[in-house]
Coordinates of C-alpha atoms in Angstrom, one line a residue:
M100 CA 62.6 184.8 61.8
R101 CA 61.5 181.3 63.3
L102 CA 58.7 178.9 63.0
C103 CA 56.4 179.6 65.8
G104 CA 52.6 179.8 66.3
D105 CA 50.1 181.7 64.4
L106 CA 52.0 184.7 63.0
L107 CA 49.0 186.2 61.2
R108 CA 46.3 186.2 63.9
A109 CA 45.3 189.7 65.5
T110 CA 46.7 189.5 68.9
G111 CA 44.4 192.1 70.7
L112 CA 47.1 192.6 73.4
F113 CA 46.6 196.0 74.5
V114 CA 44.2 196.8 77.1
L115 CA 43.0 200.5 76.7
V116 CA 42.8 201.7 80.2
V117 CA 40.9 205.1 80.0
S118 CA 37.9 204.3 82.0
L119 CA 39.2 205.2 85.3
V120 CA 41.1 208.3 86.4
A121 CA 42.2 208.5 90.0
C122 CA 44.5 210.2 92.4
A123 CA 47.3 208.0 94.0
T124 CA 50.4 208.3 96.0
N125 CA 53.6 207.8 94.1
P126 CA 55.6 205.0 95.8
V127 CA 58.9 206.8 95.5
T128 CA 58.1 210.4 96.0
G129 CA 55.0 210.2 98.3
N130 CA 53.4 212.9 96.2
R131 CA 49.7 212.6 95.1
E132 CA 49.4 212.3 91.3
F133 CA 46.7 211.5 88.8
V134 CA 46.9 208.2 87.1
T135 CA 44.6 206.4 84.7
M136 CA 44.9 202.8 86.1
T137 CA 45.0 201.0 89.2
Q138 CA 48.0 198.7 90.1
A139 CA 46.0 195.7 89.2
Q140 CA 45.4 197.1 85.7
E141 CA 49.1 198.2 85.5
I142 CA 50.0 194.5 86.1
G143 CA 47.5 193.3 83.7
I144 CA 49.0 195.4 80.9
G145 CA 52.5 194.2 81.6
R146 CA 51.5 190.5 81.7
E147 CA 49.4 190.7 78.4
N148 CA 52.2 192.5 76.5
H149 CA 55.0 190.3 78.0
A150 CA 53.7 187.6 75.6
A151 CA 54.0 190.0 72.6
I152 CA 57.4 191.1 73.5
T153 CA 58.8 187.6 73.9
R154 CA 57.1 186.3 70.8
E155 CA 58.3 189.2 68.6
M156 CA 61.9 189.1 70.0
G157 CA 62.4 185.7 71.3
I158 CA 63.9 184.6 74.7
Y159 CA 67.7 184.1 74.7
D160 CA 68.3 180.4 75.0
D161 CA 70.6 180.2 78.0
A162 CA 68.9 179.0 81.1
A163 CA 71.8 179.7 83.4
L164 CA 72.3 183.4 82.2
Q165 CA 68.5 183.8 82.4
E166 CA 68.5 182.6 86.1
Y167 CA 71.6 184.8 86.8
V168 CA 69.7 187.8 85.6
E169 CA 66.6 186.9 87.3
D170 CA 68.4 186.6 90.7
I171 CA 70.0 189.9 90.5
G172 CA 66.7 191.4 89.5
Y173 CA 64.8 190.0 92.4
Q174 CA 67.5 191.3 94.9
L175 CA 67.1 194.7 93.4
A176 CA 63.3 194.7 93.3
G177 CA 63.5 193.6 97.0
Q178 CA 65.3 196.9 97.8
S179 CA 62.6 198.9 95.9
Q180 CA 59.5 200.8 97.1
R181 CA 57.3 198.1 95.4
P182 CA 58.9 194.6 96.3
D183 CA 55.5 192.9 96.0
L184 CA 55.0 193.3 92.3
P185 CA 55.2 190.1 90.2
W186 CA 58.6 191.1 88.9
Q187 CA 60.0 189.3 85.8
F188 CA 63.4 189.8 84.4
T189 CA 64.1 188.5 80.7
I190 CA 67.0 188.5 78.3
V191 CA 65.5 188.9 74.8
D192 CA 67.2 187.3 71.9
T193 CA 68.1 190.5 69.8
P194 CA 71.6 192.0 69.0
V195 CA 70.3 195.5 69.5
V196 CA 71.7 197.3 72.6
N197 CA 68.7 198.1 74.9
A198 CA 66.9 197.6 78.1
F199 CA 63.3 198.5 78.8
A200 CA 60.4 198.0 81.2
L201 CA 56.6 197.3 81.0
P202 CA 54.2 198.6 83.6
G203 CA 53.8 196.1 86.6
G204 CA 57.3 194.9 86.9
F205 CA 58.3 193.4 83.6
I206 CA 62.0 194.1 82.8
Y207 CA 63.9 193.2 79.6
L208 CA 67.4 193.2 78.7
T209 CA 68.8 192.5 75.1
R210 CA 71.7 190.2 74.7
G211 CA 73.3 192.8 72.6
L212 CA 73.4 195.0 75.7
M213 CA 74.9 192.2 77.8
A214 CA 77.8 192.2 75.4
Y215 CA 78.6 195.8 76.0
L216 CA 78.6 195.7 79.9
G217 CA 82.0 195.5 81.6
D218 CA 81.0 193.9 85.0
E219 CA 78.3 192.9 87.2
S220 CA 77.9 196.3 88.8
E221 CA 77.2 197.7 85.4
L222 CA 74.5 195.0 84.8
V223 CA 72.9 195.9 88.1
G224 CA 73.1 199.6 87.1
V225 CA 71.0 198.9 84.0
M226 CA 68.5 196.6 85.9
G227 CA 68.3 199.0 88.8
H228 CA 67.6 201.9 86.4
E229 CA 64.7 199.9 84.8
V230 CA 63.3 198.8 88.3
G231 CA 63.3 202.5 89.0
H232 CA 61.1 203.3 86.1
V233 CA 58.6 200.9 87.3
T234 CA 58.6 201.7 91.0
A235 CA 58.3 205.4 90.3
R236 CA 55.4 204.7 87.9
H237 CA 57.2 206.3 84.9
S238 CA 56.1 203.7 82.6
V239 CA 52.4 204.1 83.9
Q240 CA 52.6 207.8 83.4
A241 CA 54.1 207.6 79.9
Y242 CA 51.5 205.0 78.8
S243 CA 48.7 207.2 80.2
R244 CA 50.0 210.2 78.3
A245 CA 50.3 208.1 75.1
M246 CA 46.9 206.6 75.4
G247 CA 45.1 209.9 76.2
A248 CA 47.0 212.0 73.5
Q249 CA 47.9 209.2 71.1
V250 CA 51.4 210.4 71.1
G251 CA 54.7 209.2 72.5
L252 CA 54.7 205.8 71.1
V253 CA 57.3 205.3 68.3
L254 CA 55.2 202.5 66.8
G255 CA 56.7 202.4 63.3
Q256 CA 60.3 201.7 64.4
I257 CA 60.0 198.1 64.5
F258 CA 58.8 198.1 60.8
L259 CA 58.8 201.0 58.3
P260 CA 56.8 204.2 58.4
A261 CA 54.4 203.2 55.7
M262 CA 53.5 200.2 57.8
R263 CA 52.1 202.2 60.8
S264 CA 48.8 201.8 59.3
P265 CA 47.2 198.3 59.6
A266 CA 45.7 198.6 56.3
Y267 CA 49.1 199.1 54.5
G268 CA 50.9 195.7 54.9
V269 CA 50.2 192.0 55.0
P270 CA 48.1 190.1 57.5
G271 CA 49.4 190.7 61.1
L272 CA 51.9 193.4 60.4
G273 CA 49.8 196.4 61.5
D274 CA 48.5 194.6 64.5
A275 CA 51.9 193.5 65.5
A276 CA 53.3 197.0 65.3
G277 CA 50.3 198.7 67.0
Q278 CA 49.4 196.2 69.7
G279 CA 52.3 193.9 70.3
L280 CA 55.2 196.2 70.8
G281 CA 53.9 199.7 71.7
L282 CA 54.8 199.8 75.3
L283 CA 58.5 199.0 74.3
F284 CA 58.7 202.5 72.7
L285 CA 57.5 204.5 75.6
K286 CA 60.0 207.3 75.9
F287 CA 60.9 209.1 79.3
G288 CA 61.9 212.7 79.9
R289 CA 65.3 213.7 81.3
D290 CA 64.0 214.2 84.8
D291 CA 62.5 210.7 84.9
E292 CA 65.7 209.2 83.5
I293 CA 67.9 211.0 86.1
Q294 CA 65.4 209.9 88.9
A295 CA 65.7 206.2 87.5
D296 CA 69.5 206.5 87.6
R297 CA 69.5 207.7 91.2
L298 CA 67.0 204.8 92.2
G299 CA 69.1 202.3 90.4
A300 CA 72.2 203.4 92.3
E301 CA 70.3 203.3 95.6
Y302 CA 69.0 199.9 95.0
A303 CA 72.5 198.6 93.9
T304 CA 74.0 199.9 97.1
Y305 CA 71.3 198.6 99.4
A306 CA 71.6 195.1 97.8
G307 CA 75.4 195.1 98.1
W308 CA 76.8 196.3 94.7
N309 CA 79.1 199.3 94.0
P310 CA 76.8 202.0 92.7
S311 CA 79.7 203.2 90.4
G312 CA 78.4 200.6 87.9
V313 CA 75.5 203.1 87.0
G314 CA 78.1 205.6 85.9
G315 CA 80.1 203.1 84.0
M316 CA 77.2 201.7 82.1
L317 CA 76.1 205.3 81.2
T318 CA 79.7 206.1 80.0
T319 CA 79.8 202.9 77.8
L320 CA 76.2 203.7 76.3
G321 CA 77.3 207.2 75.6
R322 CA 80.2 205.9 73.4
I323 CA 77.9 203.6 71.5
A324 CA 76.0 206.5 69.6
D325 CA 77.9 206.1 66.4
T326 CA 78.3 202.3 66.4
T327 CA 75.0 200.8 66.9
D328 CA 72.1 200.1 64.5
R329 CA 69.3 202.6 64.7
R330 CA 66.9 200.5 62.7
G331 CA 64.4 198.0 63.8
T332 CA 64.1 197.5 67.7
P333 CA 65.1 200.7 69.2
N334 CA 68.6 200.9 70.7
W335 CA 69.0 202.6 74.2
L336 CA 69.7 205.9 72.5
L337 CA 66.4 206.0 70.7
T338 CA 64.4 205.3 74.0
H339 CA 66.6 207.1 76.5
P340 CA 68.0 210.7 76.5
Q341 CA 71.6 211.1 75.7
P342 CA 73.6 209.6 78.8
E343 CA 76.5 211.9 78.9
D344 CA 75.1 214.6 81.0
R345 CA 73.5 212.0 83.3
V346 CA 76.9 210.7 84.1
T347 CA 77.5 214.1 85.8
A348 CA 74.2 214.1 87.4
I349 CA 74.5 210.7 89.0
S350 CA 78.3 211.2 90.2
G351 CA 77.1 213.1 93.3
T352 CA 74.5 210.4 94.2
I353 CA 77.2 207.7 93.9
K354 CA 79.7 209.7 95.9
D355 CA 77.1 210.3 98.7
L356 CA 76.1 206.5 98.7
L357 CA 79.7 205.4 99.1
A358 CA 80.4 207.8 101.7
K359 CA 77.3 206.7 103.8
D360 CA 78.2 203.1 103.6
P361 CA 80.3 202.0 106.5
D362 CA 81.9 199.2 104.5
S363 CA 81.8 200.6 101.0
S364 CA 85.1 198.7 100.0
S365 CA 83.1 195.4 100.3
L366 CA 80.5 196.5 97.6
R367 CA 80.6 194.2 94.7
I368 CA 81.9 194.9 91.1
E369 CA 82.4 191.2 89.9
R370 CA 84.3 191.8 86.5
N371 CA 85.8 188.4 86.2
G372 CA 82.5 186.7 87.3
Y373 CA 80.5 188.6 84.8
L374 CA 83.0 187.9 82.1
E375 CA 82.7 184.2 82.7
R376 CA 79.0 184.4 82.7
I377 CA 78.8 185.9 79.2
N378 CA 81.7 183.9 77.7
G379 CA 80.1 182.2 74.7
L380 CA 77.2 184.7 74.4
V381 CA 75.8 184.9 70.9
Y382 CA 77.0 188.2 69.2
G383 CA 75.0 189.7 66.2
D384 CA 72.3 187.7 64.6
N385 CA 71.3 184.3 66.1
P386 CA 71.3 181.6 63.3
D387 CA 68.4 179.9 65.2
Q388 CA 66.2 182.9 63.9
G389 CA 68.2 183.3 60.7
I390 CA 70.9 185.8 59.9
V391 CA 71.5 188.8 57.8
R392 CA 74.7 188.9 55.8
G393 CA 74.8 192.0 53.7
R394 CA 71.7 191.8 51.5
E395 CA 71.3 188.1 52.0
F396 CA 69.1 186.3 54.6
L397 CA 69.9 182.8 55.5
H398 CA 68.0 180.4 57.7
P399 CA 70.0 177.3 58.5
Q400 CA 67.2 175.6 60.6
L401 CA 64.4 176.2 58.1
R402 CA 66.9 175.6 55.3
F403 CA 66.4 178.5 53.0
A404 CA 68.1 181.6 51.7
L405 CA 67.1 184.7 49.6
Q406 CA 68.6 188.1 48.7
F407 CA 66.8 191.5 49.3
P408 CA 67.5 194.5 46.8
E409 CA 71.0 196.0 47.1
G410 CA 71.3 198.8 49.6
W411 CA 68.0 198.1 51.4
H412 CA 68.1 197.8 55.2
V413 CA 67.2 194.3 56.4
Q414 CA 65.7 193.7 59.9
N415 CA 65.2 190.3 61.2
S416 CA 62.8 189.3 64.1
P417 CA 61.6 186.0 65.2
E418 CA 58.2 186.3 63.4
R419 CA 59.2 188.0 60.1
V420 CA 61.9 189.6 58.1
I421 CA 61.5 193.3 56.9
A422 CA 63.6 195.0 54.2
G423 CA 63.1 198.6 53.3
E424 CA 64.7 201.4 51.1
S425 CA 65.8 204.4 53.1
G426 CA 63.6 207.5 52.8
R427 CA 60.9 205.6 50.7
N428 CA 57.7 203.9 51.3
N429 CA 58.8 200.7 49.7
Y430 CA 59.4 197.4 51.6
M431 CA 59.6 193.8 51.3
V432 CA 58.5 191.3 54.0
L433 CA 59.0 187.6 54.5
Q434 CA 57.0 185.6 56.8
F435 CA 55.7 182.0 57.5
V436 CA 52.0 181.4 56.4
N437 CA 50.0 179.4 58.9
E438 CA 48.0 177.5 56.4
T439 CA 48.4 174.1 54.9
G440 CA 46.8 172.4 52.0
L441 CA 47.4 171.3 48.4
N442 CA 45.9 174.4 46.7
L443 CA 48.6 177.0 46.9
R444 CA 46.7 179.5 44.7
R445 CA 43.6 179.3 47.1
I446 CA 45.8 179.8 50.2
A447 CA 47.8 182.8 48.7
E448 CA 44.8 184.6 47.4
A449 CA 42.6 184.1 50.6
E450 CA 45.5 185.6 52.6
M451 CA 45.9 188.6 50.6
I452 CA 42.2 189.3 50.3
G453 CA 41.9 188.9 54.0
A454 CA 44.6 191.6 54.3
G455 CA 42.5 193.9 52.2
F456 CA 44.1 193.5 48.9
E457 CA 42.5 192.8 45.5
V458 CA 43.9 190.2 43.2
E459 CA 45.1 191.8 40.0
Q460 CA 46.6 188.7 38.4
G461 CA 48.4 185.5 39.4
I462 CA 50.1 182.5 38.0
M463 CA 51.3 179.0 39.4
T464 CA 55.1 178.8 38.8
D465 CA 58.3 177.5 40.5
V466 CA 61.1 179.3 42.1
N467 CA 64.3 177.5 41.9
G468 CA 62.5 174.2 41.8
L469 CA 60.0 175.0 44.6
E470 CA 56.1 175.1 44.1
A471 CA 55.2 178.8 44.0
Y472 CA 52.2 181.1 43.2
L473 CA 53.2 184.6 42.1
G474 CA 50.5 187.2 42.3
T475 CA 50.1 190.9 41.9
Y476 CA 47.7 192.7 44.2
S477 CA 46.4 196.2 44.8
Q478 CA 45.1 198.1 47.7
V479 CA 43.9 201.8 48.2
V480 CA 45.3 203.3 51.4
R481 CA 44.7 206.8 52.8
E482 CA 47.6 208.9 52.5
F483 CA 49.5 206.6 50.2
G484 CA 47.0 206.1 47.4
T485 CA 47.1 202.8 45.5
I486 CA 49.6 200.3 46.9
I487 CA 51.0 197.6 44.6
G488 CA 52.3 194.3 46.0
K489 CA 54.0 191.7 44.1
V490 CA 53.9 188.5 46.2
V491 CA 55.1 185.0 45.9
H492 CA 53.8 182.2 48.0
I493 CA 56.4 179.4 48.1
R494 CA 56.0 175.8 49.4
L495 CA 59.2 174.4 51.1
G496 CA 58.6 170.9 52.4
S497 CA 55.4 171.0 54.5
S498 CA 55.7 174.8 55.2
I499 CA 54.5 177.8 53.1
Y500 CA 56.4 181.2 53.0
M501 CA 55.2 184.4 51.9
L502 CA 57.7 186.9 50.3
G503 CA 56.3 190.1 48.8
G504 CA 57.4 193.6 47.8
F505 CA 55.0 196.7 48.3
A506 CA 55.1 200.2 47.1
P507 CA 52.8 203.1 46.1
V508 CA 51.8 202.8 42.6
T509 CA 53.9 206.0 41.7
E510 CA 57.0 204.3 42.8
Y511 CA 56.3 200.7 42.0
Q512 CA 57.7 200.4 38.5
A513 CA 61.1 201.8 39.6
I514 CA 61.7 199.0 42.0
E515 CA 59.7 196.2 40.3
R516 CA 62.8 194.6 38.8
D517 CA 64.5 194.6 42.2
I518 CA 61.6 193.1 43.9
T519 CA 61.3 190.4 41.1
D520 CA 64.9 189.5 41.4
S521 CA 64.4 189.0 45.2
L522 CA 61.3 187.1 44.8
T523 CA 63.1 184.7 42.5
S524 CA 66.1 184.4 44.6
F525 CA 64.5 182.3 47.3
R526 CA 66.2 178.9 47.3
Q527 CA 66.5 175.9 49.5
L528 CA 69.9 175.4 51.4
T529 CA 71.7 172.2 51.2
A530 CA 72.5 170.4 54.4
S531 CA 76.1 171.3 54.1
E532 CA 75.4 175.0 53.4
A533 CA 73.1 175.1 56.4
D534 CA 75.7 173.3 58.6
M535 CA 78.4 175.9 57.7
I536 CA 76.4 178.9 59.1
R537 CA 77.4 179.3 62.6
P538 CA 77.0 182.3 65.0
S539 CA 79.5 184.7 66.2
R540 CA 80.2 184.6 70.0
I541 CA 81.9 186.5 72.8
S542 CA 85.1 185.0 73.9
I543 CA 87.3 186.2 76.9
Y544 CA 90.9 186.7 75.9
V545 CA 94.0 188.0 77.9
V546 CA 95.8 190.8 76.3
T547 CA 99.5 190.0 75.4
E548 CA 102.4 192.1 74.2
G549 CA 101.7 194.0 70.9
D550 CA 97.9 193.5 70.9
T551 CA 95.8 196.3 69.5
W552 CA 92.1 196.6 69.1
E553 CA 92.7 196.4 65.2
S554 CA 94.7 193.1 65.7
L555 CA 92.1 191.7 68.0
A556 CA 89.3 192.5 65.6
S557 CA 91.0 190.6 62.9
Q558 CA 92.2 187.7 65.0
E559 CA 89.7 185.2 63.4
G560 CA 91.0 186.3 59.9
T561 CA 87.8 188.5 59.3
N562 CA 86.6 191.6 61.0
I563 CA 83.4 190.4 62.5
V564 CA 83.4 193.8 64.6
S565 CA 85.4 196.9 64.1
A566 CA 88.3 197.9 66.3
S567 CA 86.3 200.7 67.8
T568 CA 83.5 198.5 68.6
L569 CA 85.8 196.1 70.6
A570 CA 87.2 199.2 72.5
I571 CA 83.7 200.4 73.5
M572 CA 82.6 196.8 74.4
N573 CA 85.5 196.7 76.9
G574 CA 85.0 200.1 78.4
Y575 CA 87.9 201.8 76.7
A576 CA 87.8 205.2 75.1
L577 CA 88.3 205.0 71.2
E578 CA 92.0 206.4 71.5
E579 CA 93.0 203.9 74.2
E580 CA 94.6 200.6 73.3
P581 CA 94.1 197.4 75.4
I582 CA 96.3 197.1 78.6
L583 CA 98.7 194.1 78.8
G584 CA 97.3 191.3 80.9
D585 CA 93.6 192.7 80.8
R586 CA 90.8 190.2 80.3
V587 CA 88.9 191.5 77.3
K588 CA 85.9 190.3 75.3
I589 CA 86.6 189.6 71.6
V590 CA 84.2 188.3 69.0
V591 CA 84.9 185.0 67.3
F592 CA 83.3 182.5 64.8
E593 CA 81.8 179.5 66.6

């Protein structure tokens, strides 16, 4: 979560392109196919939703790394069947392991994915794969199917299932889920994925990289299944079919490409160069946007902390923090209120009424010495019945924050105590407390005699990551120990 812009306005970012159905030639296959948008409309959709993606996830703050990825992307796009698209390549600031593409040439990598790639050829493999989705118009086809049939968008993954309806939540949540991030969740079939793998390998080879990186990155991603977080922003395995069988499918293509290249030995892999590029990469939550530690959320820049109910899953994004109880329609949300003024009661009630809630009761109070307005609200929502919200609006310096818990009336009483405890846990961090909150980062380490993944995981005195995660991050099978003299990635406190 970060302080940025108007977090509550309706974005209106999606352009519903259903007015034009035409027959066009697929740039990759040469086949004629029905599409529901022109190339200009495709580019327009990508441009409009690029703003929503970067606002919701944030752009990773490393200009040199961004430039590095952009340069590789432009080289790959230049080898594609659609080099004239307005290609953009962006590292988004989220720890989730994923990469995705919007129509029109807008490609995204998460910094979480960057930590798991072993060399530059694997990075090229991922990027070439996503470029392939765009050039073969997979994203356009998936978008057309989703808009025509209203299926194929996993809209609720960024929040909780109950929040898929704009009416159930607080201002901005329904719109952000349904409008700002929908294209991120377009899913492709196995044939599309295999074609994108093949295209990625071809683009890599033509641009001077070893196509084996495609197989390497698929192998690593296949090992991540039991170690990555499946909540919040979807990881690779939620938006791409299982990669194991694709390793076999792409191996023949890689073999053919290497055999046809007269100087295949010169094709780049660039392990050491890649490791130097990501040395110092933030791993896990970025304190600039706040960090989750167990049930606690701390924001050193905005100087506050709070605790969510025990056992609830906490998902942080640049614009809001969501906590939810697995298998239930109960959730909590924390976000910035883009209103100022002296009358906190008026600001709080106006915001909730604007979101469709009725005010049941409210009282001015204080929370750990901070001025606050605590209110109870209700709203009738189809499929859920009456929803009860207990919400506190808190003034901290010149900012106002909204922290609320929401549940169907039939479940509210069972969690009211937990919600109340969370609402009253909001507190201001001292300067010294805030200064102590530092990010974890990738560090490059040369393996010495006796090192194991277990010993490397505990090198800082605390296990920031597990031994198995370190093995996977470095391209090793779980049963393999690090090789003496190998340069590997470890995770350390700053």
